[in-house]
Short mmCIF file of C-alpha atoms and ligand atoms in Angstrom, two decimals:
data_model
loop_
_atom_site.label_atom_id
_atom_site.label_comp_id
_atom_site.label_asym_id
_atom_site.label_seq_id
_atom_site.Cartn_x
_atom_site.Cartn_y
_atom_site.Cartn_z
CA MET A 1 -2.69 -72.06 18.43
CA ASN A 2 -4.20 -74.36 15.79
CA SER A 3 -6.85 -75.27 18.27
CA GLN A 4 -10.24 -74.68 16.68
CA THR A 5 -12.10 -76.35 13.87
CA THR A 6 -12.53 -73.77 11.13
CA GLN A 7 -16.05 -73.98 9.71
CA ILE A 8 -16.37 -73.62 5.95
CA LEU A 9 -19.56 -71.69 5.21
CA THR A 10 -21.33 -70.70 2.00
CA ALA A 11 -23.03 -67.44 1.03
CA GLU A 12 -26.49 -68.98 1.65
CA PRO A 13 -28.60 -66.98 4.14
CA ALA A 14 -28.44 -69.65 6.89
CA ASP A 15 -24.64 -69.75 6.66
CA VAL A 16 -24.38 -65.95 6.58
CA ALA A 17 -26.50 -65.86 9.75
CA ARG A 18 -24.15 -68.44 11.29
CA ALA A 19 -21.11 -66.31 10.36
CA ALA A 20 -22.78 -63.23 11.88
CA ALA A 21 -23.46 -65.16 15.10
CA LEU A 22 -19.82 -66.22 15.28
CA LEU A 23 -18.73 -62.57 14.91
CA ALA A 24 -21.19 -61.53 17.62
CA ALA A 25 -19.71 -64.19 19.92
CA GLY A 26 -16.25 -62.67 19.46
CA GLY A 27 -15.08 -65.17 16.84
CA LEU A 28 -12.94 -64.51 13.76
CA VAL A 29 -14.64 -64.99 10.39
CA ALA A 30 -12.84 -64.68 7.05
CA PHE A 31 -15.12 -63.34 4.32
CA PRO A 32 -14.78 -62.33 0.69
CA THR A 33 -14.70 -58.72 -0.45
CA GLU A 34 -14.21 -57.68 -4.06
CA THR A 35 -10.54 -56.89 -3.26
CA VAL A 36 -9.24 -59.74 -1.09
CA TYR A 37 -10.60 -61.98 1.68
CA GLY A 38 -10.72 -60.11 4.98
CA LEU A 39 -10.29 -61.57 8.47
CA GLY A 40 -13.23 -60.06 10.32
CA ALA A 41 -13.89 -59.39 14.00
CA ASP A 42 -16.37 -57.23 15.91
CA ALA A 43 -14.55 -53.87 15.93
CA ARG A 44 -16.10 -52.98 19.32
CA ASN A 45 -14.70 -56.08 21.00
CA GLY A 46 -11.06 -55.62 22.06
CA GLN A 47 -10.53 -59.32 22.72
CA ALA A 48 -11.84 -60.23 19.27
CA VAL A 49 -9.67 -57.59 17.59
CA ALA A 50 -6.63 -58.78 19.56
CA ALA A 51 -7.35 -62.30 18.32
CA ILE A 52 -6.91 -61.03 14.72
CA TYR A 53 -3.29 -60.16 15.51
CA ALA A 54 -2.76 -63.51 17.21
CA ALA A 55 -4.23 -65.48 14.29
CA LYS A 56 -2.20 -63.52 11.73
CA ASN A 57 0.90 -63.77 13.91
CA ARG A 58 1.39 -60.06 13.27
CA PRO A 59 4.36 -58.67 15.17
CA SER A 60 2.99 -55.11 15.42
CA PHE A 61 -0.35 -53.34 15.79
CA ASN A 62 -1.16 -51.69 12.46
CA PRO A 63 -4.45 -49.84 12.43
CA LEU A 64 -7.20 -51.87 10.75
CA ILE A 65 -9.90 -50.98 8.23
CA VAL A 66 -13.48 -51.07 9.56
CA HIS A 67 -16.13 -52.46 7.19
CA VAL A 68 -19.72 -51.24 7.19
CA PRO A 69 -22.63 -51.83 4.79
CA SER A 70 -23.28 -48.20 3.74
CA ALA A 71 -22.04 -44.61 3.82
CA GLU A 72 -24.90 -43.85 6.18
CA VAL A 73 -23.60 -46.36 8.73
CA ALA A 74 -20.03 -45.09 8.23
CA GLN A 75 -21.13 -41.71 9.57
CA ARG A 76 -21.78 -43.27 12.99
CA TYR A 77 -18.03 -43.74 13.40
CA VAL A 78 -16.29 -40.92 11.52
CA VAL A 79 -16.68 -37.17 11.08
CA TRP A 80 -18.13 -36.75 7.61
CA SER A 81 -17.01 -34.08 5.12
CA GLU A 82 -17.83 -32.79 1.64
CA ALA A 83 -14.90 -34.70 0.12
CA ALA A 84 -15.94 -37.89 1.93
CA ALA A 85 -19.48 -37.53 0.60
CA GLN A 86 -18.21 -37.02 -2.96
CA LEU A 87 -15.92 -40.06 -2.89
CA ALA A 88 -18.49 -42.26 -1.14
CA GLN A 89 -21.14 -41.26 -3.69
CA ALA A 90 -18.84 -42.16 -6.59
CA PHE A 91 -16.98 -45.25 -5.32
CA TRP A 92 -18.98 -46.91 -2.51
CA PRO A 93 -19.72 -49.69 -2.35
CA GLY A 94 -16.30 -50.54 -3.79
CA PRO A 95 -12.55 -50.92 -3.34
CA LEU A 96 -11.92 -47.59 -1.58
CA SER A 97 -11.09 -46.93 2.09
CA LEU A 98 -11.37 -43.43 3.54
CA VAL A 99 -9.36 -42.24 6.55
CA LEU A 100 -11.41 -39.72 8.51
CA PRO A 101 -11.41 -38.29 12.04
CA LEU A 102 -13.02 -40.61 14.59
CA ARG A 103 -16.23 -39.43 16.20
CA PRO A 104 -15.95 -39.07 19.97
CA ASP A 105 -18.79 -41.57 20.48
CA HIS A 106 -17.38 -44.20 18.07
CA GLY A 107 -17.44 -47.08 20.57
CA LEU A 108 -14.69 -49.02 18.77
CA SER A 109 -11.82 -50.87 20.44
CA GLU A 110 -8.69 -48.71 20.53
CA LEU A 111 -6.82 -51.66 19.10
CA VAL A 112 -8.64 -51.07 15.78
CA THR A 113 -7.10 -47.63 15.35
CA ALA A 114 -3.87 -48.47 17.22
CA GLY A 115 -4.59 -45.43 19.35
CA LEU A 116 -4.92 -42.99 16.41
CA SER A 117 -7.63 -40.33 16.26
CA THR A 118 -8.55 -41.31 12.70
CA LEU A 119 -10.28 -44.39 11.28
CA ALA A 120 -9.95 -46.16 7.93
CA ILE A 121 -13.46 -47.15 6.85
CA ARG A 122 -14.76 -49.01 3.82
CA VAL A 123 -18.06 -50.16 2.27
CA PRO A 124 -17.31 -53.31 0.25
CA ALA A 125 -19.40 -54.16 -2.80
CA HIS A 126 -19.15 -57.95 -2.66
CA PRO A 127 -22.67 -59.37 -2.15
CA ALA A 128 -21.49 -61.87 0.49
CA ALA A 129 -19.66 -59.12 2.40
CA GLN A 130 -22.76 -56.92 2.20
CA ALA A 131 -24.96 -59.78 3.42
CA LEU A 132 -22.63 -60.52 6.33
CA LEU A 133 -22.34 -56.86 7.39
CA ARG A 134 -26.11 -56.43 7.30
CA ALA A 135 -26.75 -59.68 9.20
CA PHE A 136 -24.14 -58.82 11.84
CA ASP A 137 -25.37 -55.23 12.08
CA GLY A 138 -22.14 -53.87 13.56
CA PRO A 139 -18.69 -52.60 12.53
CA VAL A 140 -16.29 -55.31 11.31
CA ALA A 141 -12.53 -54.77 11.57
CA ALA A 142 -10.75 -56.75 8.88
CA PRO A 143 -7.21 -56.90 7.59
CA SER A 144 -6.39 -59.26 4.74
CA ALA A 145 -6.93 -62.87 5.86
CA ASN A 146 -3.35 -64.07 5.57
CA ARG A 147 -0.57 -64.71 8.04
CA SER A 148 1.77 -61.81 8.51
CA GLY A 149 4.34 -61.61 5.73
CA ARG A 150 2.36 -63.80 3.34
CA ILE A 151 0.42 -62.84 0.24
CA SER A 152 -3.12 -61.49 0.49
CA PRO A 153 -5.74 -64.22 -0.13
CA THR A 154 -8.11 -64.04 -3.08
CA SER A 155 -9.85 -67.38 -2.45
CA ALA A 156 -11.09 -69.38 0.54
CA ALA A 157 -8.39 -71.97 -0.23
CA HIS A 158 -5.72 -69.28 0.24
CA VAL A 159 -7.31 -68.34 3.57
CA LEU A 160 -7.37 -71.95 4.78
CA ALA A 161 -3.77 -72.54 3.70
CA ASP A 162 -2.71 -69.82 6.18
CA LEU A 163 -5.40 -69.84 8.87
CA ASP A 164 -7.10 -73.27 9.06
CA GLY A 165 -7.53 -74.14 12.73
CA ARG A 166 -6.78 -70.57 13.82
CA ILE A 167 -10.16 -68.92 13.03
CA ALA A 168 -13.82 -69.76 13.64
CA ALA A 169 -14.95 -69.83 10.01
CA VAL A 170 -14.39 -68.85 6.43
CA LEU A 171 -17.28 -67.77 4.26
CA ASP A 172 -16.44 -69.20 0.84
CA ASP A 173 -17.99 -67.40 -2.10
CA GLY A 174 -15.36 -68.03 -4.77
CA PRO A 175 -12.46 -65.92 -5.96
CA CYS A 176 -12.24 -62.14 -5.47
CA GLN A 177 -12.81 -59.96 -8.52
CA VAL A 178 -10.30 -57.14 -7.92
CA GLY A 179 -7.58 -59.20 -6.26
CA LEU A 180 -5.80 -56.07 -5.08
CA GLU A 181 -6.43 -54.26 -1.81
CA SER A 182 -8.56 -51.14 -1.57
CA THR A 183 -7.16 -47.72 -2.40
CA ILE A 184 -6.71 -45.77 0.86
CA VAL A 185 -7.28 -42.02 0.80
CA GLY A 186 -6.59 -39.83 3.83
CA LEU A 187 -9.17 -37.07 4.25
CA ASP A 188 -8.30 -35.71 7.67
CA GLY A 189 -6.36 -32.94 5.92
CA PRO A 190 -5.67 -32.24 2.24
CA PRO A 191 -6.59 -35.45 0.34
CA VAL A 192 -3.65 -37.84 0.28
CA LEU A 193 -3.12 -41.22 -1.34
CA LEU A 194 -2.04 -43.52 1.52
CA ARG A 195 -2.07 -46.75 -0.51
CA PRO A 196 -2.73 -47.32 -4.23
CA GLY A 197 -5.33 -50.04 -4.82
CA GLY A 198 -8.53 -51.08 -6.55
CA VAL A 199 -9.76 -47.56 -7.47
CA PRO A 200 -7.24 -45.72 -9.70
CA SER A 201 -6.00 -42.57 -7.96
CA GLU A 202 -6.50 -40.53 -11.16
CA GLU A 203 -10.24 -41.15 -10.91
CA ILE A 204 -10.22 -39.88 -7.34
CA ALA A 205 -8.18 -36.79 -8.23
CA ASP A 206 -10.50 -36.06 -11.20
CA LEU A 207 -13.53 -36.24 -8.98
CA LEU A 208 -12.05 -34.01 -6.27
CA GLY A 209 -10.77 -31.62 -8.95
CA ALA A 210 -7.28 -31.54 -7.42
CA PRO A 211 -4.24 -33.83 -7.48
CA LEU A 212 -3.84 -36.15 -4.52
CA LEU A 213 -0.83 -35.70 -2.30
CA THR A 214 1.22 -38.88 -2.14
CA HIS A 215 3.23 -40.35 0.64
CA ASP A 216 6.92 -40.82 0.66
CA THR A 217 6.65 -44.28 2.18
CA THR A 218 10.21 -44.02 3.49
CA ALA A 219 9.33 -41.04 5.68
CA PRO A 220 8.83 -42.42 9.17
CA LEU A 221 5.73 -40.54 10.22
CA THR A 222 3.74 -40.83 7.02
CA ALA A 223 3.75 -44.51 5.99
CA PRO A 224 0.41 -45.99 7.06
CA GLY A 225 1.98 -48.80 9.08
CA GLN A 226 3.94 -46.24 11.04
CA MET A 227 1.11 -43.84 11.78
CA MET A 228 0.75 -45.31 15.24
CA SER A 229 3.96 -43.54 16.23
CA HIS A 230 1.86 -40.36 16.18
CA TYR A 231 0.45 -41.55 19.47
CA ALA A 232 2.93 -41.76 22.28
CA PRO A 233 2.21 -40.95 25.92
CA LYS A 234 3.25 -37.44 26.99
CA ALA A 235 4.99 -38.83 30.05
CA ALA A 236 8.21 -40.86 30.10
CA VAL A 237 7.71 -44.62 29.70
CA ARG A 238 10.05 -47.20 31.28
CA LEU A 239 9.87 -50.86 30.23
CA ASN A 240 10.60 -54.23 31.87
CA VAL A 241 10.18 -52.69 35.29
CA THR A 242 10.23 -55.01 38.27
CA GLN A 243 10.62 -52.26 40.89
CA ARG A 244 8.72 -49.00 40.39
CA LYS A 245 10.30 -45.63 41.27
CA THR A 246 8.49 -43.12 43.49
CA GLY A 247 5.82 -41.25 41.53
CA GLU A 248 5.60 -43.74 38.67
CA MET A 249 2.32 -45.34 37.65
CA LEU A 250 2.82 -49.07 37.19
CA LEU A 251 1.17 -50.93 34.30
CA GLY A 252 1.24 -54.57 35.33
CA PHE A 253 0.96 -58.00 33.72
CA GLY A 254 0.20 -61.20 35.60
CA ALA A 255 -0.53 -61.43 39.32
CA MET A 256 1.11 -58.38 40.90
CA ASP A 257 0.55 -55.15 42.78
CA CYS A 258 0.13 -52.28 40.27
CA ASP A 259 -2.10 -49.34 39.21
CA LEU A 260 -3.62 -51.01 36.15
CA ASN A 261 -3.13 -54.61 35.11
CA LEU A 262 -3.14 -55.58 31.40
CA SER A 263 -4.11 -59.11 32.41
CA PRO A 264 -4.00 -60.34 36.00
CA SER A 265 -4.12 -63.93 34.72
CA GLY A 266 -1.23 -63.35 32.29
CA ASP A 267 -3.33 -63.73 29.14
CA LEU A 268 -1.69 -61.96 26.16
CA THR A 269 -4.94 -61.59 24.18
CA GLU A 270 -6.58 -59.84 27.12
CA ALA A 271 -3.45 -57.71 27.55
CA ALA A 272 -3.51 -56.61 23.89
CA ALA A 273 -7.17 -55.68 24.17
CA HIS A 274 -6.40 -53.39 27.12
CA LEU A 275 -3.12 -51.92 25.94
CA PHE A 276 -4.10 -48.66 24.22
CA GLY A 277 -6.93 -47.82 26.58
CA PHE A 278 -4.74 -48.33 29.65
CA LEU A 279 -1.89 -46.26 28.18
CA HIS A 280 -4.38 -43.43 27.62
CA GLN A 281 -5.69 -43.73 31.17
CA LEU A 282 -2.22 -43.71 32.72
CA ASP A 283 -1.10 -40.84 30.50
CA ALA A 284 -4.04 -38.79 31.75
CA THR A 285 -2.58 -38.92 35.27
CA GLY A 286 0.42 -36.89 34.02
CA ARG A 287 2.82 -39.17 35.88
CA PRO A 288 5.66 -41.25 34.40
CA ILE A 289 4.65 -44.75 33.36
CA ALA A 290 6.48 -47.94 34.29
CA VAL A 291 5.56 -51.18 32.53
CA ALA A 292 6.11 -54.67 33.88
CA PRO A 293 7.86 -57.25 31.66
CA ILE A 294 5.61 -58.80 28.99
CA PRO A 295 6.62 -62.22 27.59
CA ASN A 296 7.94 -61.77 24.05
CA THR A 297 5.97 -64.63 22.52
CA GLY A 298 2.81 -64.69 20.36
CA LEU A 299 0.86 -61.46 20.80
CA GLY A 300 3.48 -60.39 23.32
CA ARG A 301 5.72 -59.41 20.40
CA ALA A 302 3.14 -56.94 19.08
CA ILE A 303 2.58 -55.57 22.58
CA ASN A 304 6.31 -55.13 23.13
CA ASP A 305 6.71 -53.53 19.69
CA ARG A 306 4.08 -50.95 20.60
CA LEU A 307 5.55 -50.37 24.05
CA ALA A 308 9.03 -49.88 22.56
CA ARG A 309 7.59 -47.11 20.34
CA ALA A 310 5.87 -45.54 23.32
CA ALA A 311 9.14 -45.59 25.28
CA ALA A 312 11.37 -44.42 22.41
CA PRO A 313 13.26 -41.17 23.01
CA ARG A 314 11.52 -38.20 21.40
O1 TXA B 1 -8.97 -54.27 0.42
C1 TXA B 1 -8.66 -54.07 1.58
O2 TXA B 1 -8.47 -52.92 2.03
C2 TXA B 1 -8.57 -55.27 2.52
C3 TXA B 1 -9.99 -55.83 2.64
C4 TXA B 1 -10.06 -56.99 3.59
O3 TXA B 1 -10.88 -54.81 3.02
N1 TXA B 1 -8.05 -54.93 3.80
C5 TXA B 1 -6.74 -54.61 4.00
O4 TXA B 1 -6.40 -54.39 5.32
O5 TXA B 1 -5.92 -54.52 3.10
P1 TXA B 1 -4.90 -54.37 5.85
O6 TXA B 1 -4.97 -54.41 7.35
O7 TXA B 1 -4.09 -55.43 5.21
O8 TXA B 1 -4.37 -52.96 5.45
C6 TXA B 1 -4.86 -51.82 6.10
C7 TXA B 1 -4.00 -50.62 5.78
C8 TXA B 1 -2.69 -50.65 6.52
O9 TXA B 1 -1.63 -50.25 5.65
C9 TXA B 1 -2.91 -49.62 7.61
O10 TXA B 1 -1.73 -49.06 8.06
C10 TXA B 1 -3.83 -48.63 6.92
O11 TXA B 1 -4.70 -49.46 6.21
N2 TXA B 1 -4.64 -47.84 7.88
C11 TXA B 1 -5.62 -48.29 8.68
N3 TXA B 1 -6.11 -47.30 9.46
C12 TXA B 1 -5.41 -46.19 9.14
C13 TXA B 1 -5.44 -44.84 9.60
N4 TXA B 1 -6.28 -44.44 10.56
N5 TXA B 1 -4.59 -43.98 9.04
C14 TXA B 1 -3.73 -44.40 8.07
N6 TXA B 1 -3.66 -45.65 7.60
C15 TXA B 1 -4.48 -46.55 8.13
MG1 MG B 2 -2.59 -57.00 4.32
#
């Protein structure tokens, strides 16, 4: 999939405008934040978000952090609270991500949250990130701009070493200051430290006037990467189905007769973009769900990983 020419842009206004236009067109743009370089996509565009997973070669759908230019804009997507306001006031813009309940009218691709009802949201301080977010004027989903299993990039050279030819552009504005990912705090219940990072957790606890709960990262339902297992359809899910049973709803792939088709043309990026939304729709029918075989290559691996979780005995 090294099929595009990756543009190397600067933090000059004309280049920032160019980067924003690429995002608006559904392209992937790597950009600096004070923590690490992020691989950005329009968080409302399922195809663009799916392309992040393809470029990173990520074998599973972890929920992504959405980047916005201010706490005010953040409140368009998440349900705000006293604790959120306190932490935002003290640490935004900066290396802190807050996990808050999604607003019903959020308008984001379900691939961003991996089907969860919460969203990780962050206001980066880096001037180039701020400029890009303001020029784009929309929510930007961005994991670290490295291939899956590699080290997070703190320079444009690191980004290119992993992703040259796989993304539309990288906005190069030198090395990152913090060099460590953002601290993630869950605020959809008692405050909990989901990932240590750029803001020391003691400072957060001091400000909230209470110790933060911490996660036992070995506990299956609490590690951030595993949170998606919270969402599984209520109905039974059967995989690799070529012949549906009476009463089953069939989720198809490729040219076939079915109730909903992830991608009639057999395109895995399109299929990934539809996955969570279609599972929700089929689940709402209350009938068992059968899923056609999905090729286990490229993004197909992430799709099959998610489907295996949905079908797991519970
Ligand atoms: O500093 C950073 O946070 C960088 C820059 C680019 O902003 N981004 C970053 O993203 O580290 P990523 O995708 O590598 O890590 C995101 C983490 C994952 O561990 C994910 O599971 C967790 O955030 N996460 C995202 N949404 C979540 C949610 N709703 N609940 C719990 N954890 C969540
Ligand atoms: Mg990462």
